[in-house]
Short mmCIF file of C-alpha atoms in Angstrom, two decimals:
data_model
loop_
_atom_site.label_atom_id
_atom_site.label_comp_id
_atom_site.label_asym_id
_atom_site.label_seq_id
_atom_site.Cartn_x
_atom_site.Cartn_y
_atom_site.Cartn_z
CA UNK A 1 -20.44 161.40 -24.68
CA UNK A 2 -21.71 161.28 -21.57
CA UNK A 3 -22.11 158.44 -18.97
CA UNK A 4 -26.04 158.31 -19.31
CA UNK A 5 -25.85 158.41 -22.82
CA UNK A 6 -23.40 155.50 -23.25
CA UNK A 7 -25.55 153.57 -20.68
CA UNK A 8 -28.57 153.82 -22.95
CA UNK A 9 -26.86 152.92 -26.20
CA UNK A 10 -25.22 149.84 -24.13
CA UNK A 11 -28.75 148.74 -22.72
CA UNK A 12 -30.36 149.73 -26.12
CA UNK A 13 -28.04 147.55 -27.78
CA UNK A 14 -28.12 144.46 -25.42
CA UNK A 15 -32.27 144.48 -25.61
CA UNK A 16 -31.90 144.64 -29.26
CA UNK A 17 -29.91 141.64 -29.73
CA UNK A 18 -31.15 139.55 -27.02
CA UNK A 19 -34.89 139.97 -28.92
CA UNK A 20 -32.74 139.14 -32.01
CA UNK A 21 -31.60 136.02 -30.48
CA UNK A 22 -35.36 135.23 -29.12
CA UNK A 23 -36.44 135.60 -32.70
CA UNK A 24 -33.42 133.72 -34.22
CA UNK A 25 -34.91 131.07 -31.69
CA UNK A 26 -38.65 130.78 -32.46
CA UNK A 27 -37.86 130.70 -36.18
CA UNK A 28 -35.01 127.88 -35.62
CA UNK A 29 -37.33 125.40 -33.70
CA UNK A 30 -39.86 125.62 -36.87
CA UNK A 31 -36.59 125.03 -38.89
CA UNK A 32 -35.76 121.98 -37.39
CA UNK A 33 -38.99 120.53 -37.11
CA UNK A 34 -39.36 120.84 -40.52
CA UNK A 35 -36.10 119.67 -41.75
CA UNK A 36 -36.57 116.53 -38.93
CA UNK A 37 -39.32 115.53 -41.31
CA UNK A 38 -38.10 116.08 -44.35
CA UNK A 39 -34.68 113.72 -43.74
CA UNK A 40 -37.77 111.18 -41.81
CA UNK A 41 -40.16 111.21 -44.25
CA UNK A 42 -39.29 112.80 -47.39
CA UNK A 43 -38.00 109.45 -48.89
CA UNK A 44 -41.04 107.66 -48.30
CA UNK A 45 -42.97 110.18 -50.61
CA UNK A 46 -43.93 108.81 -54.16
CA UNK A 47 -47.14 108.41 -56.28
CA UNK A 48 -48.01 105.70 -54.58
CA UNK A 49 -48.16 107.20 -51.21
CA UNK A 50 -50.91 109.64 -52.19
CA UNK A 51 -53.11 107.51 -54.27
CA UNK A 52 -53.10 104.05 -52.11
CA UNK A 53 -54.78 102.97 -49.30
CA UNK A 54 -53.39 101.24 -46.14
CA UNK A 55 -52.53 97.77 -46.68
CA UNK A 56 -52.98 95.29 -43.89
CA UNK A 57 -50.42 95.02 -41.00
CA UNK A 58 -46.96 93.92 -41.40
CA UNK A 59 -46.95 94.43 -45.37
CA UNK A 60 -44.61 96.84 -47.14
CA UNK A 61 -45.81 99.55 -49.05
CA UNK A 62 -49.47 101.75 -49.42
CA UNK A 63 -50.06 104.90 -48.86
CA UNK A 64 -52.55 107.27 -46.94
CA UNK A 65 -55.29 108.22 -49.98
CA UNK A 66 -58.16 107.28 -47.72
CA UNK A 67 -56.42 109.55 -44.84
CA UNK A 68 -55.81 112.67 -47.24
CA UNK A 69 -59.62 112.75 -49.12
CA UNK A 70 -60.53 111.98 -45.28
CA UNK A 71 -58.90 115.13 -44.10
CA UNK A 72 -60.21 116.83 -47.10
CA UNK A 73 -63.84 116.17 -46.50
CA UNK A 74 -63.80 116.36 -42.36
CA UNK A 75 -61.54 119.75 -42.66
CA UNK A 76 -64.26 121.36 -45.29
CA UNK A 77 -67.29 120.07 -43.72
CA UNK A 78 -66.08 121.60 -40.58
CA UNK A 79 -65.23 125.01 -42.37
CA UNK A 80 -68.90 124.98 -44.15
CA UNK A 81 -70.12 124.83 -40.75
CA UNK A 82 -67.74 126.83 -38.79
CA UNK A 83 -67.34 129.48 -41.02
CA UNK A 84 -70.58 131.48 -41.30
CA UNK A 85 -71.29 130.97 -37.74
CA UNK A 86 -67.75 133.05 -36.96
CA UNK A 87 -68.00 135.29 -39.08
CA UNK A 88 -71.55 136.24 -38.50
CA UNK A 89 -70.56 136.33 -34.45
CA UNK A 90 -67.77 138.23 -34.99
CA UNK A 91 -69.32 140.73 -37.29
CA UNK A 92 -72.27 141.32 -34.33
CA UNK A 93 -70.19 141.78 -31.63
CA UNK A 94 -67.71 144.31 -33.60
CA UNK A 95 -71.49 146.22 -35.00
CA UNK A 96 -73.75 145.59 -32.23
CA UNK A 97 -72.03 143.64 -28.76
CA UNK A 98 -71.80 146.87 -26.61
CA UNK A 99 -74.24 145.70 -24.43
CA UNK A 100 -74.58 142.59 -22.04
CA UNK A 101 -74.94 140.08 -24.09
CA UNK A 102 -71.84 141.05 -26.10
CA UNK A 103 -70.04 140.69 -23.46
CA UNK A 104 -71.62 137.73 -22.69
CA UNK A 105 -70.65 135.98 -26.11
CA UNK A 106 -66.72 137.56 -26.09
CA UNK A 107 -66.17 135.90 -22.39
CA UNK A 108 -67.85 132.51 -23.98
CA UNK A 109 -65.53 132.60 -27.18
CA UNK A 110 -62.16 133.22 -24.98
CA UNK A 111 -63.42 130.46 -22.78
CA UNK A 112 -63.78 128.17 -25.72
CA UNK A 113 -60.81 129.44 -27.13
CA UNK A 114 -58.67 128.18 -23.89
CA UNK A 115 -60.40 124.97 -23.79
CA UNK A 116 -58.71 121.78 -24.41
CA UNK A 117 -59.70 120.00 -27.93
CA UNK A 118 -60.18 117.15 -25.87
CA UNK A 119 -62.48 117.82 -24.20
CA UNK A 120 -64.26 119.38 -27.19
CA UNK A 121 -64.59 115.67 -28.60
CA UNK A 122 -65.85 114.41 -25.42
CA UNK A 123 -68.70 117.08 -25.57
CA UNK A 124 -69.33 115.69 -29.37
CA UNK A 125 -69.03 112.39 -27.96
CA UNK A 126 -71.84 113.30 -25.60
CA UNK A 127 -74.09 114.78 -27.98
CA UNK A 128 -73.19 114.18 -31.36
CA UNK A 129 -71.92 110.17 -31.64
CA UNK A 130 -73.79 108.48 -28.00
CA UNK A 131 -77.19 109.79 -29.69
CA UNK A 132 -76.79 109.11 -33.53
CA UNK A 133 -75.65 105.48 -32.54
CA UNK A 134 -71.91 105.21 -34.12
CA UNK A 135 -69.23 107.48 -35.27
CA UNK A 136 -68.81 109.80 -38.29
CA UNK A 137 -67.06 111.95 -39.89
CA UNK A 138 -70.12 114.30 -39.55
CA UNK A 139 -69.58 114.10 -36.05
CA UNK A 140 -65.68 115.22 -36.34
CA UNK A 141 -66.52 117.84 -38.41
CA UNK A 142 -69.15 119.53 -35.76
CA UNK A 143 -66.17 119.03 -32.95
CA UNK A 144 -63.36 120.91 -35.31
CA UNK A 145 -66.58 123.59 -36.24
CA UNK A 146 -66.98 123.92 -32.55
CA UNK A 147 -62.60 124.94 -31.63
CA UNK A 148 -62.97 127.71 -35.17
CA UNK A 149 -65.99 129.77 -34.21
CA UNK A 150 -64.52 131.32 -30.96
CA UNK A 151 -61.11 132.25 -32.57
CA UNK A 152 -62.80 133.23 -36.01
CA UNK A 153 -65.30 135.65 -34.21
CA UNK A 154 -63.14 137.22 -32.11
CA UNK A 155 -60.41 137.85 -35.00
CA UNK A 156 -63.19 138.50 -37.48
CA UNK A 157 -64.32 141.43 -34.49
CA UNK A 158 -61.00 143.13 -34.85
CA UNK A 159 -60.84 143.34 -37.94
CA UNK A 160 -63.86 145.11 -38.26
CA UNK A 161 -62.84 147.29 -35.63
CA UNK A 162 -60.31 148.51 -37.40
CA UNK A 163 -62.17 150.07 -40.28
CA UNK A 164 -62.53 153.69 -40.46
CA UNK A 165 -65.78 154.94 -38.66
CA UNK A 166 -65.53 157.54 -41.82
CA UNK A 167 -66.44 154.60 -43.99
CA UNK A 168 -69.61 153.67 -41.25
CA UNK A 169 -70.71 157.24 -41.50
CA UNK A 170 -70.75 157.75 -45.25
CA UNK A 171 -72.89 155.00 -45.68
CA UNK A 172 -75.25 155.63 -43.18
CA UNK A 173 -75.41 159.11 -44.75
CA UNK A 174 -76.48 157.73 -48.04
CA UNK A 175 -79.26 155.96 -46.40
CA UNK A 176 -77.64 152.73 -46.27
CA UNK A 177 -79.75 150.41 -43.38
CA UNK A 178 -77.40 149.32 -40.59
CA UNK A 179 -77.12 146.24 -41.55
CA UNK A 180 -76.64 146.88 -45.09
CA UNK A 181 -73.83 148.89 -44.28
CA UNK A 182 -72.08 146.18 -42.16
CA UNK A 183 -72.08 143.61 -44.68
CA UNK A 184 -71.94 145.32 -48.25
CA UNK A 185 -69.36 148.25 -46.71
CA UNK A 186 -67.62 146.99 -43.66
CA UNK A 187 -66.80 143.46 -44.18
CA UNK A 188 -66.24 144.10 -48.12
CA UNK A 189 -63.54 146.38 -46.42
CA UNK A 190 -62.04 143.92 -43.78
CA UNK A 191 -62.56 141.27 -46.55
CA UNK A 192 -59.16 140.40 -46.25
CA UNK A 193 -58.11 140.24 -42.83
CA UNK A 194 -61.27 138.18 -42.36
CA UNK A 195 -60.08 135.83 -44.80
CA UNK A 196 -56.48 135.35 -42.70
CA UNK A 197 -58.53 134.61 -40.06
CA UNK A 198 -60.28 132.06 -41.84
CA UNK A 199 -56.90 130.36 -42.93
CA UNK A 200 -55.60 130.77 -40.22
CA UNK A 201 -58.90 128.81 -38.44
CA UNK A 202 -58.42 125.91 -40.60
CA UNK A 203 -54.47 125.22 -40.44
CA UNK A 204 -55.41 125.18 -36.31
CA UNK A 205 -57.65 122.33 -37.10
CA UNK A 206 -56.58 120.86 -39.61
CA UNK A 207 -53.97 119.01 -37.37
CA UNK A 208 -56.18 118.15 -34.60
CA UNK A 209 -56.42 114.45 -33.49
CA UNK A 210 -57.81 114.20 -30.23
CA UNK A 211 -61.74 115.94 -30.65
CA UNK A 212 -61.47 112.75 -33.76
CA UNK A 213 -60.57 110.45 -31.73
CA UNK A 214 -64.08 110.53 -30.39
CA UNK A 215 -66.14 111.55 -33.01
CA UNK A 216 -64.52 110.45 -36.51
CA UNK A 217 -62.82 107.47 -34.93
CA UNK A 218 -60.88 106.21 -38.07
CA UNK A 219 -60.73 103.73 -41.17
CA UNK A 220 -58.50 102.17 -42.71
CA UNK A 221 -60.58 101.79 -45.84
CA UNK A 222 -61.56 104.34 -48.20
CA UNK A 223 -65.18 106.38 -47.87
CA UNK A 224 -66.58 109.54 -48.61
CA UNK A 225 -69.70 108.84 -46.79
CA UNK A 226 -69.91 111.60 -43.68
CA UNK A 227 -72.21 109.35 -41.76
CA UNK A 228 -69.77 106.72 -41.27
CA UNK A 229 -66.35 106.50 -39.87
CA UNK A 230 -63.55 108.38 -41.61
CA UNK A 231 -59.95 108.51 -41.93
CA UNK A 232 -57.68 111.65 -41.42
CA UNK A 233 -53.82 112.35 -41.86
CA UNK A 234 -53.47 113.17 -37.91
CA UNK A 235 -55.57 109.97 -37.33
CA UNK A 236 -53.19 108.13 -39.35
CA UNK A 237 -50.25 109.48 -38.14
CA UNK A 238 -51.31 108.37 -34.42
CA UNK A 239 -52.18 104.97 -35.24
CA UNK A 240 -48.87 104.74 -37.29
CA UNK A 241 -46.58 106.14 -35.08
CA UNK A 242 -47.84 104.11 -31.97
CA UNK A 243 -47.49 100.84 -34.00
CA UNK A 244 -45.20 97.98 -34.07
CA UNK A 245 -44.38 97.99 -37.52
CA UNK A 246 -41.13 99.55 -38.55
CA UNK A 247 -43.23 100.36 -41.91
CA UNK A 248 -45.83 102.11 -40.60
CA UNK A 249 -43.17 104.11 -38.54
CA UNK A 250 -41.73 105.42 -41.88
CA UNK A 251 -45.30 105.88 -43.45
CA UNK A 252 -46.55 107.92 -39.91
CA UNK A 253 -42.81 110.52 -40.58
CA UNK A 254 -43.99 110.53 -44.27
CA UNK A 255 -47.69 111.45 -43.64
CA UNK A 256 -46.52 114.37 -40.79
CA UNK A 257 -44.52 116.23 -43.49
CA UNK A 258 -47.48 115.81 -45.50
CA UNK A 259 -50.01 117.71 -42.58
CA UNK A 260 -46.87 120.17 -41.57
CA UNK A 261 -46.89 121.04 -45.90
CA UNK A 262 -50.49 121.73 -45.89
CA UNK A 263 -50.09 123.42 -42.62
CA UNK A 264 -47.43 125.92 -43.94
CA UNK A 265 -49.38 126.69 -47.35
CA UNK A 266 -52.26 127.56 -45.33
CA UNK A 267 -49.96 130.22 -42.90
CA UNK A 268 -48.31 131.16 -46.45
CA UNK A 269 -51.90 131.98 -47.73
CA UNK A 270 -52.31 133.94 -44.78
CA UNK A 271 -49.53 136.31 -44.84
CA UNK A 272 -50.29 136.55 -48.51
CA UNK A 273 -53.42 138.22 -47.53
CA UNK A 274 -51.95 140.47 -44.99
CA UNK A 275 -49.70 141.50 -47.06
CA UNK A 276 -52.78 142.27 -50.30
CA UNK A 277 -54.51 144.58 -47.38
CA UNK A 278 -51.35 146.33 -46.65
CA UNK A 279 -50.95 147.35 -50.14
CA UNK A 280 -54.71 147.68 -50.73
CA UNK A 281 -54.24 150.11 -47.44
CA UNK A 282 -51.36 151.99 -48.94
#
């Protein structure tokens, strides 16, 4: 063998393992972030901790029910709103942004999807809670709407990109209308990519406390009413974790593995769909 050749194998081999080791890496700080919470807050998890409210200061016991159907009802809301507006942007500028104002919209949505989420909620703040007169979950929902459309359109675009112009043609040759084509042909086909980006779109928000902080505020007491005030698990966890109360300490590590669960189901949901178009593909 000859020195060049043994070089290569040497330098192919170190590469190799040090991306091994990077990779070993990434997946062991989700590892121990998950099993931190688990030993924190997995014995703090009973039926009482999903169907009780908070109970006032300094008192053992309750449970974050008002914080979960919060989350529940902000986190949908959001995805009603934020949803059709990505989608619909993404599906225009993979179909018909070639021009200026495509380009136009994809340098607004990587803008957007660099800027902080705080300053997302102080732009809700602004427009949203100063002019209706009070906070609301309405209010929360429009500020977690606002950080989904700019990722969803431009990973809804790419998906779409990456159907077949075969597919585009065929249609068209049939005497399908343009638009007829994008929506009953292209995004049937890049249904489920679309719909990982989706999932993907609302495990990002579904953890986000500071655009709430202005907008949805918090309450410790149970509602359903979008017009008022509403309760959420990161909301929770903040105003738990920065308490005095050793109890609300244990409740704030018991409510994070809760939002870290929902987080990971969500991802799982997501590769789950990747991996239905991959075998759809084959």
């Amino acid at each position: 063998m000859s020195a060049r050749r043994l070089r290569r194998r040497v330098v192919s081999g170190l590469m190799t393992g040090l991306v091994a080791g990077l990779c070993i890496v990434a997946v062991l700080a989700l590892v121990l972030i998950l099993g931190h919470l688990v030993a924190k807050g997995a014995s703090s998890l009973d039926w009482n901790f999903f169907v009780r409210n908070p109970v006032p200061a300094g008192q053992a016991g309750g449970g974050v029910a008002n914080a979960i159907v919060g989350t529940v009802i902000i986190v949908g809301v959001a995805a009603l709103i934020g949803l059709p507006i990505g989608i619909g942007t993404g599906l225009y500028l993979a179909e018909y942004g070639s021009g200026r104002l495509g380009w136009v919209v994809r340098f607004v949505a990587d803008v957007l999807n660099g800027t902080p989420s705080i300053v997302v909620g102080i732009f809700a703040w602004t427009w949203l809670v100063k002019p209706m007169g009070g906070f609301s979950a309405l209010a929360g929902s429009v500020a977690l709407a606002a950080l989904m459309v700019p990722m969803l359109a431009r990973t809804t675009e790419e998906m779409v990109r990456l159907v077949p112009h075969s597919l585009r043609e065929a249609a068209l040759a049939l005497g399908y209308p343009r638009w007829r084509t994008s929506l009953r042909i292209i995004a049937r086909t890049a249904l489920a990519g679309i719909v990982t980006g989706c999932l993907v779109g609302i495990a990002r928000i579904a953890g986000e406390t500071a655009p709430l902080l202005f907008t949805a505020l918090g309450n410790l007491n149970f509602t359903t009413n979008v017009l008022q005030p509403m309760q959420t698990l990161s909301l929770q966890i903040f105003v738990y974790a920065t308490g005095p109360f050793d109890e609300w300490h244990r409740l704030a590590w018991a409510a994070a593995l809760v939002l870290m669960g929902l987080v990971l189901l969500l991802a799982l949901a997501a590769r789950a769909a990747v991996r239905q178009r991959h075998g759809a593909a084959r």
